[in-house]
Every structure is written in structure tokens, then in C-alpha cells.
Amino acid sequence: MRLSRRKRVVTVALLFAVVSVFRSRRQAFLISSFLGPDYKRYKEIKNVPAVNSSAGTSKEGAISRKITVGDAVEMQETLDRHPETNVVNEDNNHEKSDNDDNSNQQQSNEPYVLLHIGPHKTGTTTLQNFLVSAHSKDLPFLKADNLVIPSEEDLPGTFHKMPMLNFAHCMLKNYKKDGGQLNVGMCNRIRKTFPPFLEKSYNASKNVIIVAEDLDRPTVDFDRIRYYLKPYTRIKIVATYRRLHDWLLSFYNQIIDLYMGKYASGEEEYPSFVEWVQQQYEDFHSRHTVELIKRYKQNGFLEVGVVNIHDETTTLMQNFFCNHVPNAKETCLVIRNGMWNTTKSNVGGSHEYERLIIKARYQGKFKYPMDKKGAEKLSRKLVKIMNKAQRGLVDHLGLQCLPDDLALELMKTEMKHEREFFPEWYEMRGGDIGLKIDFEKVSRTKLCSLNVDKILDIGILDDLFTQIK
């Protein structure tokens, strides 16, 4: 018997409802299998309605979740006072960022490739580890946001655990001659394996994320980037900002880690931080975030974003996914509500006593073979002996700090950067006065080096060197 038009409409509606319930339950199962005990929290937070002080709630609703009506009212009042902290909702693809250019383009439905270009020492490893881990486990929140990353099959090369770096090293104009780890032949292989991944992703309206700090190098070929990323035409650039002095110190510590063996063996002279900055400032300043963004803009990449690593109101991960990755609502929610453990990058440990012990060894203050591990071990022993003897160096000899003119240039450069890229945050932190106070604290401590030559010439530690075994 033929159904009436009204009954057909009702039947179709019921079928759609059944399918929707099935899909939602399947997604809930996938998310719960990943989040485990945190799934209940995820569900509660995701389903809390916007409540104002005059609104009520049903008895059933109050019982079915841990968040009480009072909590919800307090939460909504807080959000009303501070709308910038609001959880991403269905009406907003992501929080508005003051650093994103071309907001109309950002809201486009066209699939995009997002390139996080570093620079080095700005937390890129944290982002890479999260993406690789989440993608390898096929976690549902990335799928829900249509986010994908290339695998080693797509980007084969030297970097097996972090294949996104293989892409960056193929973007260097002269490959290995520019310090890259992949040669022409290896990159030609990528030209065969990468396009199928991109075509499949593009046709499925997937958004590709590549986090590769080596895209900060000055010899990057921008036309090659566009060529390799076809058929995608929408390419968004994101970089992380770290204050210049903080970034330089972190970079210095990494270089010392890499070359400690050569310093310990006497193959190369071990520079202090102050010496290194004076010698390398111009070169490294050109690789800092602000200069890097300018270079990409000048070469036609106009959709850019800058993540502020110093923003205490958020985390690096949350800032990146909630403010700079378009349409990443589910991933943002997982990170925002603490369902993924993340760490913030730092400047690393000081190497000052290793520098002291290496120089003392080559001045004949004691006779022990010296290599990287030896320098680290002996420096720790020296510090223990000094603490036991209550022998301090700073009180006796002071420190070698950056020259006043260079320190002033660093401070003024940071002021200029933050006025331009984070004006509201900068003013909330006290503007120029606030930055000056912060800078003066570190300019006489972290940005200084032990006066090793004076320490060894005076011989203030000679009796302690004899105690090292």
C-alpha cells in the first residue's frame, strides 16, 4: 500500500534520527576509548549549556552532571566578563586571533595546508610529538576537525620519527650544500610519494598540518614550497614568538650541547654566552620569529599567524590549536580541558661550570681525561665541593654581562615586536615599563657569564680543584 506524503516525510525523518544516534554513539565510543577516565569530564564540559544568572535548569539536568547550576552560573558570568577565555562553540570556528591576516580567507571552506615554520627553540617538538602520536593512534578529534599529517611513507628520508622535517630539508635551495640532511635524489623520491597523499587529502577536503622548524632557514625556496604542496593553494603560515633574549639564550644552550665534545677535547674554543651573542647577533636576529614572518610575507605568503609563547593565560598547544588552526574545534576542546599532557619549552640548563672545568683542565689545574660526559660529571662535582666549602663566585668576582648598547638594542627590539604583534597583551603586562622591569632582572643574571679567565688567574678555586676525583 502506498504511504501518504506526510507518512513518508515522518519515516524519512525517523531514519535520519536513527542514523544520527548511531553516528554519535560510535564517535562517543571512539573518544571514550582514547580518553578513558577523562571521557566523563569531556562529555560534561562539552554539554554544559550557556547559563546566565536568571536562568534555571531542570532537576534531571542538575543530577546528570557533576557541574552544578551554581558552577554553571559562575562560569557563564566569568565568560561574560572575559569573553576571550570562552570555550570554542558551534558558532565560532576558532577564537579570533589578532595576529591572523586575511580573516575572510581564513574562514574560507577551501582545504588548507598549515605550515608551522618554527623557528627553532620555540616548542615545535611539543607540537610535533602531539600530532604524530595522535595521528598514529587514529584519534577521533583530529578526524572530526579534518586534520591530517603526512607519514614517513608520504615523506621518506633521513628523519624517520619526524618525517615532516624531511619536507623542510627538501625546501632548501641547494639541499645538502645549504646544510640540509637530504640530497636531490632523496627529494626526488618525495616528489613521487608526496603528491598522492596531497591529492587524496585535498579531494577529501582534509586540512594538512606540517610542523617543521627547519623552514626557518634563510635559504628556503618559497616557489618550491608552493610546487610541492599542489593542488593546495591556500597555505597558512604560523610561527611562535619568543622574546629575543630568551630565544638567544636557549639557542646558545642547544649549540653548546651539540658541540660540547669538541669543546671538551680542545678542538674548538668554548665561547661564553656573552661572547657568542656579540659574535652571532646579526645572523641569529635574522632568523628570529619577526624577521622570519616578514620574509614569508615578502614572498607572497600573506595568511600568517604568530603564537605568543609568553602568554600566561594559555598554553602553547592551546594557543596554536584554538587560535591559529582554522576549524579545529574538537582538538581545541581536548587540549583546553587538560585531556592531553603537554609541556612548555624552556631555555635548558646552564653550562657555565662545564666551561669553567674545561678551561681549568687545559690550564693544568687538574689532570683528568676530558670529554663531554667527563665535563658534565666533573662540573657537578665541583659545584658540590663549592657548596660544601660555602665558596661562591659571584660574590667574589662578579659576572661578565652584555655590553650596555647591545642590551639596550635587545630590549628596544622586543618592545617593538610586542607593540606590533600583541598590543593588548603587551599593555596588560605593563607595556614598555613592564618589559623594562622584566628585562633588567635577566640582564644582570641570565644574560651574563662567569668571568672564567679571572677566576682561574686569581686561583680562588685551586684548592678545590685538587679535591676533584
XYZ file of C-alpha atoms in Angstrom:
469
model
C 0.000 0.000 0.000
C 1.415 3.396 -0.953
C 2.213 5.652 2.040
C 0.842 9.155 2.149
C 3.250 12.057 1.616
C 3.077 13.006 5.306
C 3.889 9.443 6.434
C 6.841 9.295 4.000
C 8.244 12.508 5.464
C 7.861 11.181 9.017
C 9.510 7.873 8.028
C 12.496 9.614 6.439
C 12.886 11.859 9.488
C 12.902 8.825 11.775
C 15.555 7.137 9.618
C 17.753 10.236 9.812
C 17.327 10.314 13.586
C 18.375 6.651 13.902
C 21.471 7.232 11.728
C 22.411 10.338 13.766
C 22.122 8.428 17.036
C 24.285 5.621 15.643
C 26.967 8.047 14.477
C 27.027 9.982 17.759
C 27.284 6.775 19.791
C 30.091 5.446 17.552
C 32.022 8.702 17.956
C 31.416 8.625 21.720
C 32.809 5.086 21.842
C 35.966 6.107 19.939
C 36.547 9.172 22.111
C 35.865 7.284 25.342
C 38.303 4.521 24.354
C 41.040 7.167 23.974
C 40.253 9.421 26.930
C 39.369 6.699 29.431
C 38.558 8.293 32.820
C 38.663 11.766 31.288
C 35.787 10.969 28.896
C 33.152 11.816 31.533
C 34.802 15.190 32.032
C 34.963 15.772 28.279
C 31.252 14.970 27.943
C 30.278 17.185 30.875
C 32.205 20.209 29.677
C 31.133 19.767 26.060
C 27.433 19.602 27.012
C 27.267 22.394 29.609
C 24.764 24.925 28.231
C 25.281 28.667 28.356
C 23.579 29.720 31.599
C 23.022 33.231 32.849
C 22.196 34.379 36.341
C 18.450 34.451 35.690
C 18.179 31.082 34.001
C 17.220 27.875 35.733
C 17.792 24.228 34.993
C 15.818 21.032 35.314
C 16.194 18.712 38.262
C 17.179 15.954 35.892
C 19.906 18.131 34.313
C 21.346 19.071 37.699
C 21.615 15.424 38.729
C 23.034 14.095 35.457
C 26.327 16.027 35.556
C 28.889 16.976 38.164
C 28.864 20.640 37.213
C 26.127 22.250 39.318
C 23.851 25.107 38.388
C 25.880 27.383 40.654
C 29.078 26.339 38.890
C 27.492 26.979 35.510
C 26.244 30.405 36.554
C 29.677 31.319 37.907
C 31.311 30.008 34.736
C 28.982 31.996 32.479
C 29.462 35.193 34.498
C 33.225 34.737 34.225
C 32.957 34.217 30.477
C 30.791 37.301 30.163
C 33.495 39.340 31.917
C 36.312 37.711 29.928
C 34.931 36.645 26.538
C 38.468 35.968 25.280
C 38.604 32.876 27.541
C 35.351 31.372 26.243
C 35.360 27.762 25.157
C 35.059 27.351 21.411
C 31.404 26.977 20.487
C 29.424 25.901 17.462
C 29.122 29.444 16.151
C 32.851 30.147 16.051
C 35.352 28.143 14.056
C 38.082 29.207 16.489
C 38.921 32.108 18.722
C 39.722 35.303 16.917
C 43.444 35.979 16.799
C 44.839 39.476 16.454
C 47.780 38.014 14.584
C 45.922 36.378 11.696
C 45.896 38.324 8.440
C 43.160 37.966 5.815
C 40.394 36.862 8.189
C 37.994 36.395 5.263
C 40.371 33.929 3.670
C 40.802 32.138 6.988
C 37.053 31.488 7.182
C 37.073 30.018 3.680
C 35.888 26.448 3.242
C 38.771 25.670 0.924
C 41.108 22.990 2.343
C 44.407 24.378 3.563
C 47.960 23.417 4.404
C 49.209 24.941 7.645
C 52.993 25.261 7.882
C 54.386 25.882 11.352
C 57.798 27.268 10.417
C 59.363 27.389 13.887
C 61.735 28.941 14.468
C 63.986 26.563 16.398
C 63.664 26.599 20.195
C 60.033 27.701 20.274
C 58.254 24.483 21.260
C 57.942 22.851 17.840
C 58.918 19.451 19.277
C 55.908 19.584 21.612
C 53.553 20.198 18.679
C 55.229 17.527 16.539
C 55.041 14.869 19.261
C 51.361 15.587 19.854
C 50.442 15.399 16.155
C 52.472 12.280 15.415
C 51.150 10.469 18.498
C 47.507 11.444 17.963
C 47.638 10.677 14.238
C 49.328 7.287 14.693
C 46.552 6.285 17.117
C 43.887 7.478 14.669
C 42.248 9.561 17.375
C 38.734 10.836 16.644
C 39.217 14.533 17.454
C 41.685 15.001 14.574
C 39.268 13.239 12.242
C 36.398 15.395 13.450
C 38.429 18.502 12.568
C 39.530 17.066 9.181
C 43.192 17.336 10.216
C 45.866 15.060 8.779
C 49.662 14.952 8.795
C 51.946 13.175 6.323
C 53.514 9.870 7.377
C 57.000 8.533 6.665
C 55.571 6.760 3.619
C 54.492 10.144 2.276
C 57.710 11.962 3.257
C 60.516 9.364 3.330
C 64.021 10.457 4.223
C 66.581 10.922 6.987
C 64.092 11.853 9.707
C 62.174 8.646 10.376
C 60.428 9.561 13.628
C 59.566 13.084 12.472
C 59.060 12.851 8.681
C 57.680 16.408 8.482
C 61.310 17.548 8.794
C 62.113 15.742 5.533
C 59.768 18.173 3.790
C 61.627 21.168 5.245
C 65.053 19.877 4.217
C 63.853 19.424 0.631
C 62.838 23.086 0.589
C 66.456 24.301 0.937
C 67.596 25.744 -2.387
C 70.870 23.820 -2.578
C 69.866 20.867 -0.428
C 72.937 19.491 1.435
C 75.093 22.420 0.333
C 72.781 24.624 2.424
C 73.215 22.366 5.446
C 70.280 20.075 4.708
C 70.139 16.361 5.507
C 68.544 15.243 2.212
C 70.150 15.274 -1.230
C 68.496 15.790 -4.625
C 67.857 12.068 -5.142
C 66.099 11.702 -1.790
C 63.926 14.720 -2.528
C 63.070 13.370 -5.980
C 61.680 10.322 -4.213
C 59.449 12.580 -2.138
C 58.217 14.184 -5.358
C 56.741 10.770 -6.185
C 55.361 9.781 -2.778
C 54.016 13.109 -1.508
C 51.604 14.142 -4.335
C 49.257 11.117 -3.929
C 48.855 11.957 -0.225
C 48.106 15.603 -1.027
C 45.679 14.795 -3.855
C 43.786 12.286 -1.707
C 43.645 14.733 1.204
C 42.569 17.650 -0.984
C 39.791 15.671 -2.687
C 38.514 14.610 0.737
C 38.611 18.254 1.960
C 41.246 17.413 4.556
C 43.474 20.069 6.101
C 47.176 19.229 6.285
C 49.454 20.343 9.132
C 53.247 20.322 8.795
C 55.342 21.441 11.769
C 58.990 21.780 10.742
C 61.344 24.252 12.409
C 63.913 23.950 9.620
C 61.591 26.041 7.477
C 63.159 28.952 9.372
C 66.371 28.746 7.341
C 67.276 31.721 5.145
C 67.841 29.539 2.041
C 64.276 28.165 1.872
C 62.930 28.150 -1.714
C 59.423 29.626 -1.499
C 58.426 28.693 -5.060
C 59.419 25.110 -4.315
C 57.107 25.109 -1.284
C 54.163 26.081 -3.499
C 55.129 23.484 -6.104
C 55.430 20.645 -3.592
C 52.083 21.489 -1.951
C 49.933 21.336 -5.104
C 46.951 21.043 -5.524
C 46.564 23.098 -2.329
C 46.601 26.828 -2.981
C 45.604 28.007 0.467
C 48.745 27.915 2.608
C 48.717 29.363 6.096
C 51.989 30.206 7.857
C 52.321 30.089 11.654
C 55.391 30.900 13.752
C 55.911 31.054 17.513
C 57.216 34.205 19.165
C 59.763 34.002 21.957
C 61.433 37.118 23.314
C 64.721 37.674 21.564
C 66.946 37.469 24.661
C 65.200 34.313 25.900
C 65.388 32.710 22.460
C 69.092 33.558 22.022
C 69.948 32.006 25.389
C 68.013 28.829 24.531
C 69.706 28.623 21.124
C 73.127 29.083 22.742
C 72.482 26.225 25.172
C 71.486 23.930 22.312
C 74.651 24.759 20.371
C 76.744 24.074 23.479
C 75.028 20.688 23.865
C 75.838 19.808 20.264
C 79.474 20.916 20.378
C 80.376 20.013 23.962
C 82.527 17.100 22.793
C 84.654 19.382 20.618
C 84.971 21.960 23.382
C 85.967 19.289 25.888
C 88.592 17.795 23.569
C 90.050 21.213 22.825
C 89.172 21.079 19.110
C 87.244 24.348 19.341
C 87.275 27.337 21.670
C 84.369 27.284 24.131
C 82.602 30.689 23.893
C 80.700 32.204 26.772
C 77.123 33.326 26.136
C 78.225 36.976 26.152
C 80.986 36.286 23.614
C 78.667 34.208 21.428
C 75.930 36.852 21.304
C 78.398 39.576 20.378
C 79.750 37.439 17.531
C 76.489 35.923 16.246
C 73.803 38.517 16.988
C 73.207 39.780 13.446
C 72.992 36.277 11.973
C 70.583 34.939 14.582
C 68.478 38.095 14.710
C 67.667 37.499 11.028
C 66.293 34.057 11.961
C 64.089 35.272 14.801
C 60.294 34.973 14.544
C 59.516 38.526 13.445
C 62.143 38.584 10.692
C 61.036 35.109 9.617
C 57.405 36.175 9.251
C 58.470 39.229 7.261
C 60.453 37.025 4.861
C 57.474 34.747 4.197
C 55.149 37.707 3.697
C 57.556 39.314 1.251
C 57.458 36.093 -0.768
C 53.699 36.025 -1.112
C 52.503 34.060 1.939
C 50.006 36.544 3.315
C 47.895 34.396 5.633
C 50.056 34.287 8.747
C 49.698 33.878 12.492
C 52.077 34.383 15.392
C 51.752 32.345 18.612
C 52.887 34.127 21.775
C 54.792 31.611 23.907
C 54.812 34.068 26.852
C 51.026 34.375 27.181
C 50.327 33.081 30.701
C 46.564 32.835 30.080
C 47.007 29.820 27.809
C 49.498 27.147 26.782
C 51.479 26.814 23.583
C 49.320 23.888 22.449
C 46.051 25.585 23.308
C 47.088 28.845 21.673
C 48.116 27.058 18.494
C 45.100 24.788 18.026
C 42.402 27.126 19.392
C 43.612 30.404 17.865
C 45.625 29.542 14.777
C 44.406 26.242 13.314
C 41.147 27.030 11.482
C 38.121 24.904 12.394
C 39.969 22.746 14.970
C 37.093 22.767 17.467
C 37.356 19.228 18.817
C 41.155 19.234 19.075
C 40.990 22.590 20.820
C 38.437 21.228 23.289
C 40.563 18.197 24.175
C 43.638 20.349 24.821
C 41.810 23.215 26.516
C 40.255 20.939 29.099
C 43.504 19.245 30.053
C 42.903 15.903 28.380
C 46.377 15.792 26.856
C 49.536 16.282 28.880
C 51.775 18.961 27.390
C 54.954 20.690 28.463
C 56.256 24.155 27.757
C 59.704 24.532 26.290
C 62.409 26.245 28.314
C 65.936 27.573 27.944
C 67.565 24.453 29.336
C 70.269 24.186 31.962
C 73.278 26.446 32.328
C 76.641 25.197 31.059
C 78.769 27.759 32.883
C 80.529 25.346 35.243
C 81.285 22.956 32.386
C 83.018 25.842 30.623
C 84.947 26.585 33.820
C 86.029 22.970 34.338
C 87.123 22.536 30.698
C 89.271 25.651 30.766
C 90.738 24.687 34.161
C 91.683 21.281 32.763
C 93.590 22.806 29.845
C 95.358 25.243 32.139
C 96.672 22.269 34.110
C 94.604 22.844 37.265
C 93.991 19.071 37.430
C 94.839 16.054 35.272
C 91.906 14.022 34.103
C 90.889 12.960 30.563
C 88.186 15.267 29.272
C 85.219 14.512 27.046
C 81.567 15.605 27.040
C 80.421 13.236 29.791
C 83.560 13.945 31.778
C 82.983 17.697 31.643
C 79.392 17.295 32.806
C 80.364 14.924 35.640
C 83.323 16.967 36.880
C 81.349 20.227 36.793
C 78.683 18.676 39.036
C 81.388 17.506 41.448
C 82.938 20.978 41.513
C 79.582 22.590 42.341
C 79.089 20.129 45.241
C 82.574 20.857 46.583
C 81.953 24.619 46.299
C 78.622 24.335 48.113
C 80.191 22.282 50.869
C 83.000 24.816 51.241
C 80.427 27.660 51.022
C 82.526 29.136 48.245
C 80.641 31.440 45.907
C 81.980 33.001 42.722
C 79.565 35.819 42.047
C 80.187 37.454 45.430
C 83.926 37.477 44.818
C 84.291 38.221 41.141
C 81.005 39.291 39.636
C 79.858 38.394 36.155
C 80.544 39.415 32.588
C 77.285 40.780 31.204
C 76.202 42.010 27.782
C 77.530 45.446 26.806
C 75.016 48.193 27.617
C 74.488 49.145 23.962
C 73.684 45.548 22.928
C 71.410 45.003 25.935
C 69.553 48.224 25.090
C 69.128 47.127 21.473
C 67.701 43.780 22.577
C 65.202 45.462 24.897
C 64.074 48.038 22.297
C 63.681 45.307 19.671
C 61.444 43.289 21.990
C 59.343 46.371 22.748
C 58.851 46.982 19.032
C 57.915 43.347 18.369
C 55.306 43.146 21.094
C 53.714 46.500 20.325
C 53.244 45.310 16.738
C 52.094 41.718 17.240
C 50.491 41.565 20.690
C 49.422 45.138 21.572
C 46.617 44.252 24.013
C 48.622 41.565 25.824
C 51.625 43.900 25.918
C 49.681 46.715 27.558
C 48.146 44.317 30.083
C 51.687 43.332 31.061
C 52.611 46.961 31.686
C 53.777 47.979 28.216
C 57.281 49.410 27.903
C 57.654 49.824 31.668
C 56.674 46.211 32.351
C 59.052 44.841 29.751
C 61.869 47.061 31.008
C 61.416 45.700 34.545
C 61.428 42.110 33.272
C 64.443 42.724 31.068
C 66.512 44.394 33.760
C 66.030 41.344 36.005
C 67.567 38.973 33.468
C 70.146 41.388 32.033
C 72.223 41.090 35.228
C 71.670 37.380 35.799
C 70.697 35.016 32.967
C 72.273 37.158 30.251
C 75.678 37.120 31.989
C 78.575 34.670 32.009
C 81.094 33.625 34.625
C 84.363 35.523 34.342
C 86.277 32.267 33.873
C 89.643 33.824 32.996
C 89.630 35.979 36.129
C 88.576 33.053 38.324
C 91.434 30.900 37.066
C 94.010 33.716 37.101
C 93.313 34.603 40.729
C 93.351 30.937 41.696
C 90.399 31.226 44.052
C 89.355 27.624 43.321
C 92.770 25.977 43.039
C 92.454 24.235 46.406
C 89.050 22.890 45.399
C 90.262 21.567 42.054
C 92.629 19.253 43.957
C 89.620 17.667 45.669
C 88.034 16.555 42.395
C 88.314 12.787 41.955
